[in-house]
Structure formats: structure tokens, C-alpha cells
JSON list of C-alpha atoms in Angstrom, two decimals:
[
{"chain": "A", "resi": 9, "resn": "MET", "atom": "CA", "xyz": [24.42, 31.35, 31.53]},
{"chain": "A", "resi": 10, "resn": "SER", "atom": "CA", "xyz": [21.34, 29.30, 30.86]},
{"chain": "A", "resi": 11, "resn": "LYS", "atom": "CA", "xyz": [21.90, 25.69, 29.85]},
{"chain": "A", "resi": 12, "resn": "HIS", "atom": "CA", "xyz": [19.31, 26.19, 27.09]},
{"chain": "A", "resi": 13, "resn": "LEU", "atom": "CA", "xyz": [21.72, 28.44, 25.19]},
{"chain": "A", "resi": 14, "resn": "LEU", "atom": "CA", "xyz": [23.95, 25.44, 24.53]},
{"chain": "A", "resi": 15, "resn": "LEU", "atom": "CA", "xyz": [21.23, 23.03, 23.44]},
{"chain": "A", "resi": 16, "resn": "ASN", "atom": "CA", "xyz": [21.36, 23.92, 19.77]},
{"chain": "A", "resi": 17, "resn": "ILE", "atom": "CA", "xyz": [24.73, 25.61, 19.51]},
{"chain": "A", "resi": 18, "resn": "LEU", "atom": "CA", "xyz": [25.73, 23.09, 16.81]},
{"chain": "A", "resi": 19, "resn": "ASP", "atom": "CA", "xyz": [22.39, 23.08, 15.01]},
{"chain": "A", "resi": 20, "resn": "GLY", "atom": "CA", "xyz": [22.96, 22.20, 11.36]},
{"chain": "A", "resi": 21, "resn": "VAL", "atom": "CA", "xyz": [26.66, 21.34, 11.75]},
{"chain": "A", "resi": 22, "resn": "LYS", "atom": "CA", "xyz": [27.37, 18.12, 9.86]},
{"chain": "A", "resi": 23, "resn": "VAL", "atom": "CA", "xyz": [29.62, 15.68, 11.71]},
{"chain": "A", "resi": 24, "resn": "LEU", "atom": "CA", "xyz": [31.05, 12.46, 10.28]},
{"chain": "A", "resi": 25, "resn": "ASP", "atom": "CA", "xyz": [31.66, 9.87, 13.00]},
{"chain": "A", "resi": 26, "resn": "LEU", "atom": "CA", "xyz": [34.23, 7.25, 11.90]},
{"chain": "A", "resi": 27, "resn": "PRO", "atom": "CA", "xyz": [35.48, 5.59, 15.12]},
{"chain": "A", "resi": 28, "resn": "GLU", "atom": "CA", "xyz": [33.90, 2.56, 16.72]},
{"chain": "A", "resi": 29, "resn": "ARG", "atom": "CA", "xyz": [33.49, 1.18, 20.21]},
{"chain": "A", "resi": 30, "resn": "LEU", "atom": "CA", "xyz": [33.16, 3.82, 22.95]},
{"chain": "A", "resi": 31, "resn": "PRO", "atom": "CA", "xyz": [35.34, 6.99, 22.77]},
{"chain": "A", "resi": 32, "resn": "GLY", "atom": "CA", "xyz": [34.48, 8.19, 19.26]},
{"chain": "A", "resi": 33, "resn": "PRO", "atom": "CA", "xyz": [30.76, 7.43, 19.31]},
{"chain": "A", "resi": 34, "resn": "PHE", "atom": "CA", "xyz": [30.51, 8.98, 22.78]},
{"chain": "A", "resi": 35, "resn": "SER", "atom": "CA", "xyz": [32.14, 12.21, 21.60]},
{"chain": "A", "resi": 36, "resn": "SER", "atom": "CA", "xyz": [29.76, 12.49, 18.64]},
{"chain": "A", "resi": 37, "resn": "TYR", "atom": "CA", "xyz": [26.84, 11.64, 20.94]},
{"chain": "A", "resi": 38, "resn": "VAL", "atom": "CA", "xyz": [27.76, 14.69, 23.03]},
{"chain": "A", "resi": 39, "resn": "LEU", "atom": "CA", "xyz": [27.86, 16.84, 19.87]},
{"chain": "A", "resi": 40, "resn": "SER", "atom": "CA", "xyz": [24.43, 15.49, 18.89]},
{"chain": "A", "resi": 41, "resn": "THR", "atom": "CA", "xyz": [23.00, 16.69, 22.20]},
{"chain": "A", "resi": 42, "resn": "MET", "atom": "CA", "xyz": [24.04, 20.19, 21.11]},
{"chain": "A", "resi": 43, "resn": "GLY", "atom": "CA", "xyz": [22.17, 19.90, 17.82]},
{"chain": "A", "resi": 44, "resn": "ALA", "atom": "CA", "xyz": [24.85, 18.53, 15.47]},
{"chain": "A", "resi": 45, "resn": "ASP", "atom": "CA", "xyz": [23.69, 16.35, 12.58]},
{"chain": "A", "resi": 46, "resn": "ILE", "atom": "CA", "xyz": [25.73, 13.14, 13.01]},
{"chain": "A", "resi": 47, "resn": "THR", "atom": "CA", "xyz": [26.38, 10.50, 10.38]},
{"chain": "A", "resi": 48, "resn": "LYS", "atom": "CA", "xyz": [28.12, 7.41, 11.70]},
{"chain": "A", "resi": 49, "resn": "LEU", "atom": "CA", "xyz": [29.97, 5.61, 8.94]},
{"chain": "A", "resi": 50, "resn": "GLU", "atom": "CA", "xyz": [30.87, 2.00, 9.63]},
{"chain": "A", "resi": 51, "resn": "ASN", "atom": "CA", "xyz": [33.41, -0.03, 7.66]},
{"chain": "A", "resi": 52, "resn": "SER", "atom": "CA", "xyz": [31.69, -3.08, 6.19]},
{"chain": "A", "resi": 53, "resn": "ASP", "atom": "CA", "xyz": [35.13, -4.59, 5.48]},
{"chain": "A", "resi": 54, "resn": "ARG", "atom": "CA", "xyz": [35.38, -5.13, 9.24]},
{"chain": "A", "resi": 55, "resn": "GLY", "atom": "CA", "xyz": [31.74, -5.99, 9.90]},
{"chain": "A", "resi": 56, "resn": "GLY", "atom": "CA", "xyz": [30.72, -2.54, 11.09]},
{"chain": "A", "resi": 57, "resn": "ASP", "atom": "CA", "xyz": [31.17, -1.35, 14.66]},
{"chain": "A", "resi": 58, "resn": "ALA", "atom": "CA", "xyz": [32.88, -3.86, 16.96]},
{"chain": "A", "resi": 59, "resn": "PHE", "atom": "CA", "xyz": [30.12, -3.35, 19.56]},
{"chain": "A", "resi": 60, "resn": "LYS", "atom": "CA", "xyz": [27.74, -5.12, 17.15]},
{"chain": "A", "resi": 61, "resn": "SER", "atom": "CA", "xyz": [30.02, -8.11, 16.53]},
{"chain": "A", "resi": 62, "resn": "GLN", "atom": "CA", "xyz": [28.99, -11.62, 17.51]},
{"chain": "A", "resi": 63, "resn": "GLU", "atom": "CA", "xyz": [32.01, -11.78, 19.85]},
{"chain": "A", "resi": 64, "resn": "ALA", "atom": "CA", "xyz": [30.80, -8.69, 21.69]},
{"chain": "A", "resi": 65, "resn": "LYS", "atom": "CA", "xyz": [27.27, -10.11, 21.90]},
{"chain": "A", "resi": 66, "resn": "ASP", "atom": "CA", "xyz": [28.60, -13.42, 23.26]},
{"chain": "A", "resi": 67, "resn": "HIS", "atom": "CA", "xyz": [31.10, -12.05, 25.79]},
{"chain": "A", "resi": 68, "resn": "TYR", "atom": "CA", "xyz": [29.84, -8.55, 26.57]},
{"chain": "A", "resi": 69, "resn": "PRO", "atom": "CA", "xyz": [26.06, -8.51, 26.14]},
{"chain": "A", "resi": 70, "resn": "ASN", "atom": "CA", "xyz": [25.76, -4.90, 27.38]},
{"chain": "A", "resi": 71, "resn": "PHE", "atom": "CA", "xyz": [27.87, -3.57, 24.50]},
{"chain": "A", "resi": 72, "resn": "ILE", "atom": "CA", "xyz": [24.91, -3.68, 22.11]},
{"chain": "A", "resi": 73, "resn": "ASP", "atom": "CA", "xyz": [22.94, -1.53, 24.58]},
{"chain": "A", "resi": 74, "resn": "TRP", "atom": "CA", "xyz": [25.79, 1.00, 24.66]},
{"chain": "A", "resi": 75, "resn": "TYR", "atom": "CA", "xyz": [25.85, 0.95, 20.86]},
{"chain": "A", "resi": 76, "resn": "LYS", "atom": "CA", "xyz": [22.12, 1.68, 20.66]},
{"chain": "A", "resi": 77, "resn": "GLN", "atom": "CA", "xyz": [22.28, 4.41, 23.31]},
{"chain": "A", "resi": 78, "resn": "LEU", "atom": "CA", "xyz": [25.28, 6.24, 21.84]},
{"chain": "A", "resi": 79, "resn": "ASN", "atom": "CA", "xyz": [23.96, 6.07, 18.29]},
{"chain": "A", "resi": 80, "resn": "GLN", "atom": "CA", "xyz": [20.25, 6.65, 18.83]},
{"chain": "A", "resi": 81, "resn": "SER", "atom": "CA", "xyz": [20.13, 10.05, 17.15]},
{"chain": "A", "resi": 82, "resn": "LYS", "atom": "CA", "xyz": [22.63, 9.36, 14.36]},
{"chain": "A", "resi": 83, "resn": "LYS", "atom": "CA", "xyz": [22.22, 8.37, 10.75]},
{"chain": "A", "resi": 84, "resn": "ILE", "atom": "CA", "xyz": [24.17, 5.14, 10.33]},
{"chain": "A", "resi": 85, "resn": "ALA", "atom": "CA", "xyz": [25.61, 3.97, 7.03]},
{"chain": "A", "resi": 86, "resn": "GLU", "atom": "CA", "xyz": [27.82, 1.00, 6.34]},
{"chain": "A", "resi": 87, "resn": "LEU", "atom": "CA", "xyz": [30.16, 0.79, 3.36]},
{"chain": "A", "resi": 88, "resn": "SER", "atom": "CA", "xyz": [33.50, -0.64, 2.34]},
{"chain": "A", "resi": 89, "resn": "PHE", "atom": "CA", "xyz": [36.24, 1.90, 3.05]},
{"chain": "A", "resi": 90, "resn": "GLY", "atom": "CA", "xyz": [38.44, -0.02, 0.59]},
{"chain": "A", "resi": 91, "resn": "ASP", "atom": "CA", "xyz": [36.07, -0.78, -2.29]},
{"chain": "A", "resi": 92, "resn": "GLN", "atom": "CA", "xyz": [33.67, 2.17, -2.13]},
{"chain": "A", "resi": 93, "resn": "LYS", "atom": "CA", "xyz": [36.19, 5.04, -1.99]},
{"chain": "A", "resi": 94, "resn": "GLU", "atom": "CA", "xyz": [34.02, 7.39, -4.08]},
{"chain": "A", "resi": 95, "resn": "ASP", "atom": "CA", "xyz": [31.08, 6.97, -1.70]},
{"chain": "A", "resi": 96, "resn": "PHE", "atom": "CA", "xyz": [33.43, 7.33, 1.27]},
{"chain": "A", "resi": 97, "resn": "GLU", "atom": "CA", "xyz": [34.79, 10.58, -0.18]},
{"chain": "A", "resi": 98, "resn": "LYS", "atom": "CA", "xyz": [31.24, 11.96, -0.63]},
{"chain": "A", "resi": 99, "resn": "TYR", "atom": "CA", "xyz": [30.63, 11.52, 3.10]},
{"chain": "A", "resi": 100, "resn": "ILE", "atom": "CA", "xyz": [33.92, 13.25, 3.86]},
{"chain": "A", "resi": 101, "resn": "GLU", "atom": "CA", "xyz": [33.12, 16.15, 1.51]},
{"chain": "A", "resi": 102, "resn": "ALA", "atom": "CA", "xyz": [29.73, 16.72, 3.11]},
{"chain": "A", "resi": 103, "resn": "ALA", "atom": "CA", "xyz": [31.07, 16.90, 6.67]},
{"chain": "A", "resi": 104, "resn": "GLN", "atom": "CA", "xyz": [32.15, 20.03, 8.50]},
{"chain": "A", "resi": 105, "resn": "ILE", "atom": "CA", "xyz": [33.64, 18.08, 11.40]},
{"chain": "A", "resi": 106, "resn": "ILE", "atom": "CA", "xyz": [35.19, 14.66, 11.00]},
{"chain": "A", "resi": 107, "resn": "ILE", "atom": "CA", "xyz": [35.89, 12.49, 14.03]},
{"chain": "A", "resi": 108, "resn": "ALA", "atom": "CA", "xyz": [38.36, 9.74, 13.17]},
{"chain": "A", "resi": 109, "resn": "PRO", "atom": "CA", "xyz": [40.50, 7.23, 15.04]},
{"chain": "A", "resi": 110, "resn": "GLU", "atom": "CA", "xyz": [44.14, 8.18, 15.22]},
{"chain": "A", "resi": 111, "resn": "ASN", "atom": "CA", "xyz": [45.63, 5.55, 12.95]},
{"chain": "A", "resi": 112, "resn": "ASN", "atom": "CA", "xyz": [47.71, 5.52, 9.77]},
{"chain": "A", "resi": 113, "resn": "PHE", "atom": "CA", "xyz": [44.76, 4.90, 7.44]},
{"chain": "A", "resi": 114, "resn": "PHE", "atom": "CA", "xyz": [42.80, 7.94, 8.55]},
{"chain": "A", "resi": 115, "resn": "LYS", "atom": "CA", "xyz": [45.86, 10.15, 9.04]},
{"chain": "A", "resi": 116, "resn": "LYS", "atom": "CA", "xyz": [46.85, 9.48, 5.43]},
{"chain": "A", "resi": 117, "resn": "TYR", "atom": "CA", "xyz": [43.31, 9.65, 4.05]},
{"chain": "A", "resi": 118, "resn": "LEU", "atom": "CA", "xyz": [42.31, 12.79, 5.92]},
{"chain": "A", "resi": 119, "resn": "CYS", "atom": "CA", "xyz": [45.55, 14.71, 5.52]},
{"chain": "A", "resi": 120, "resn": "ILE", "atom": "CA", "xyz": [45.23, 18.48, 5.66]},
{"chain": "A", "resi": 121, "resn": "GLU", "atom": "CA", "xyz": [45.81, 18.86, 1.92]},
{"chain": "A", "resi": 122, "resn": "LYS", "atom": "CA", "xyz": [42.59, 16.98, 1.17]},
{"chain": "A", "resi": 123, "resn": "LEU", "atom": "CA", "xyz": [40.34, 19.00, 3.47]},
{"chain": "A", "resi": 124, "resn": "ARG", "atom": "CA", "xyz": [38.26, 21.97, 2.48]},
{"chain": "A", "resi": 125, "resn": "PRO", "atom": "CA", "xyz": [38.59, 25.28, 4.37]},
{"chain": "A", "resi": 126, "resn": "HIS", "atom": "CA", "xyz": [35.31, 24.71, 6.24]},
{"chain": "A", "resi": 127, "resn": "GLN", "atom": "CA", "xyz": [36.34, 21.29, 7.58]},
{"chain": "A", "resi": 128, "resn": "SER", "atom": "CA", "xyz": [37.98, 20.20, 10.81]},
{"chain": "A", "resi": 129, "resn": "VAL", "atom": "CA", "xyz": [39.28, 16.77, 11.77]},
{"chain": "A", "resi": 130, "resn": "LEU", "atom": "CA", "xyz": [39.41, 15.51, 15.34]},
{"chain": "A", "resi": 131, "resn": "PHE", "atom": "CA", "xyz": [41.69, 12.50, 15.66]},
{"chain": "A", "resi": 132, "resn": "LEU", "atom": "CA", "xyz": [40.90, 10.44, 18.75]},
{"chain": "A", "resi": 133, "resn": "ALA", "atom": "CA", "xyz": [43.40, 8.22, 20.47]},
{"chain": "A", "resi": 134, "resn": "CYS", "atom": "CA", "xyz": [42.63, 6.15, 23.51]},
{"chain": "A", "resi": 135, "resn": "LEU", "atom": "CA", "xyz": [45.92, 6.42, 25.35]},
{"chain": "A", "resi": 136, "resn": "LEU", "atom": "CA", "xyz": [44.88, 4.68, 28.53]},
{"chain": "A", "resi": 137, "resn": "TYR", "atom": "CA", "xyz": [46.70, 1.48, 27.69]},
{"chain": "A", "resi": 138, "resn": "THR", "atom": "CA", "xyz": [49.42, 2.77, 25.41]},
{"chain": "A", "resi": 139, "resn": "SER", "atom": "CA", "xyz": [51.02, 5.60, 27.35]},
{"chain": "A", "resi": 140, "resn": "PRO", "atom": "CA", "xyz": [52.56, 5.86, 30.77]},
{"chain": "A", "resi": 141, "resn": "SER", "atom": "CA", "xyz": [50.57, 7.68, 33.39]},
{"chain": "A", "resi": 142, "resn": "PRO", "atom": "CA", "xyz": [51.30, 11.41, 33.74]},
{"chain": "A", "resi": 143, "resn": "ARG", "atom": "CA", "xyz": [52.27, 10.55, 37.30]},
{"chain": "A", "resi": 144, "resn": "ASP", "atom": "CA", "xyz": [55.06, 8.18, 36.13]}
]
């Protein structure tokens, strides 16, 4: 199979990228390389993505480079998830795939009853530090 067949396999698919730091933005970056239309939505209540924070800039100067690399082909919007719920819901409605961190806020907000038939949610959890090794 030619690698070119996969280049635009997701052409026109609208993906909403909600996580921050590395795992979520990396997964949507991979989808963007296959043609997906990615919108990264950052929570202004928390100052946007943690990779852009002053603490990250001070202690981990390479994080901003990772942020730029992983998000280079995405539309980025910042809004208050608490105060701008109507705008937040418009982004959710427009998406076909939603990538969200696995936490109580998103699990409650993106429950299956609220989704449309054409939508899928991928909850991401970084279990490296929270679960025992499969070898244990």
C-alpha cells in the first residue's frame, strides 16, 4: 500500500482538540498529517495551554518549541470553558471527533447523551504515573 493513500484519509474531518501539554496535542497533530481539520480550544480560565505558561518558559524553555511544532497546522482559539459555555458548545457541535482529557469535567460535559450520531469522543489519559506497570 502506498503511503500517499493515507495522506488525506481524514480530509475534511473536523477535530476538536481539548487537551494540553503533550499527549493530546500530539494525537491531533498526527490526525492533521492525514488531512483532518483541527481546532485546538484552550481554556482561558487556566491561561491556555500549560506549555505556554510563564513557569514552562522559565523552567522548560523547549516546551514552547514543542507547542509551536505540535500546533503549527491547527486553528487555535482561547475561551473560558466556565463563562462562555454557549461558544464552547458551538465548537463541540461542529466537531466530528473530539479529543478530550479523561477527567470529570469533560466526562460529564461530553457524556454520550449530548453527542450527535456523527460524533466520536476520544478520552485520553496519561497513565504512566498513575497506574502500575503491566509487568507488576
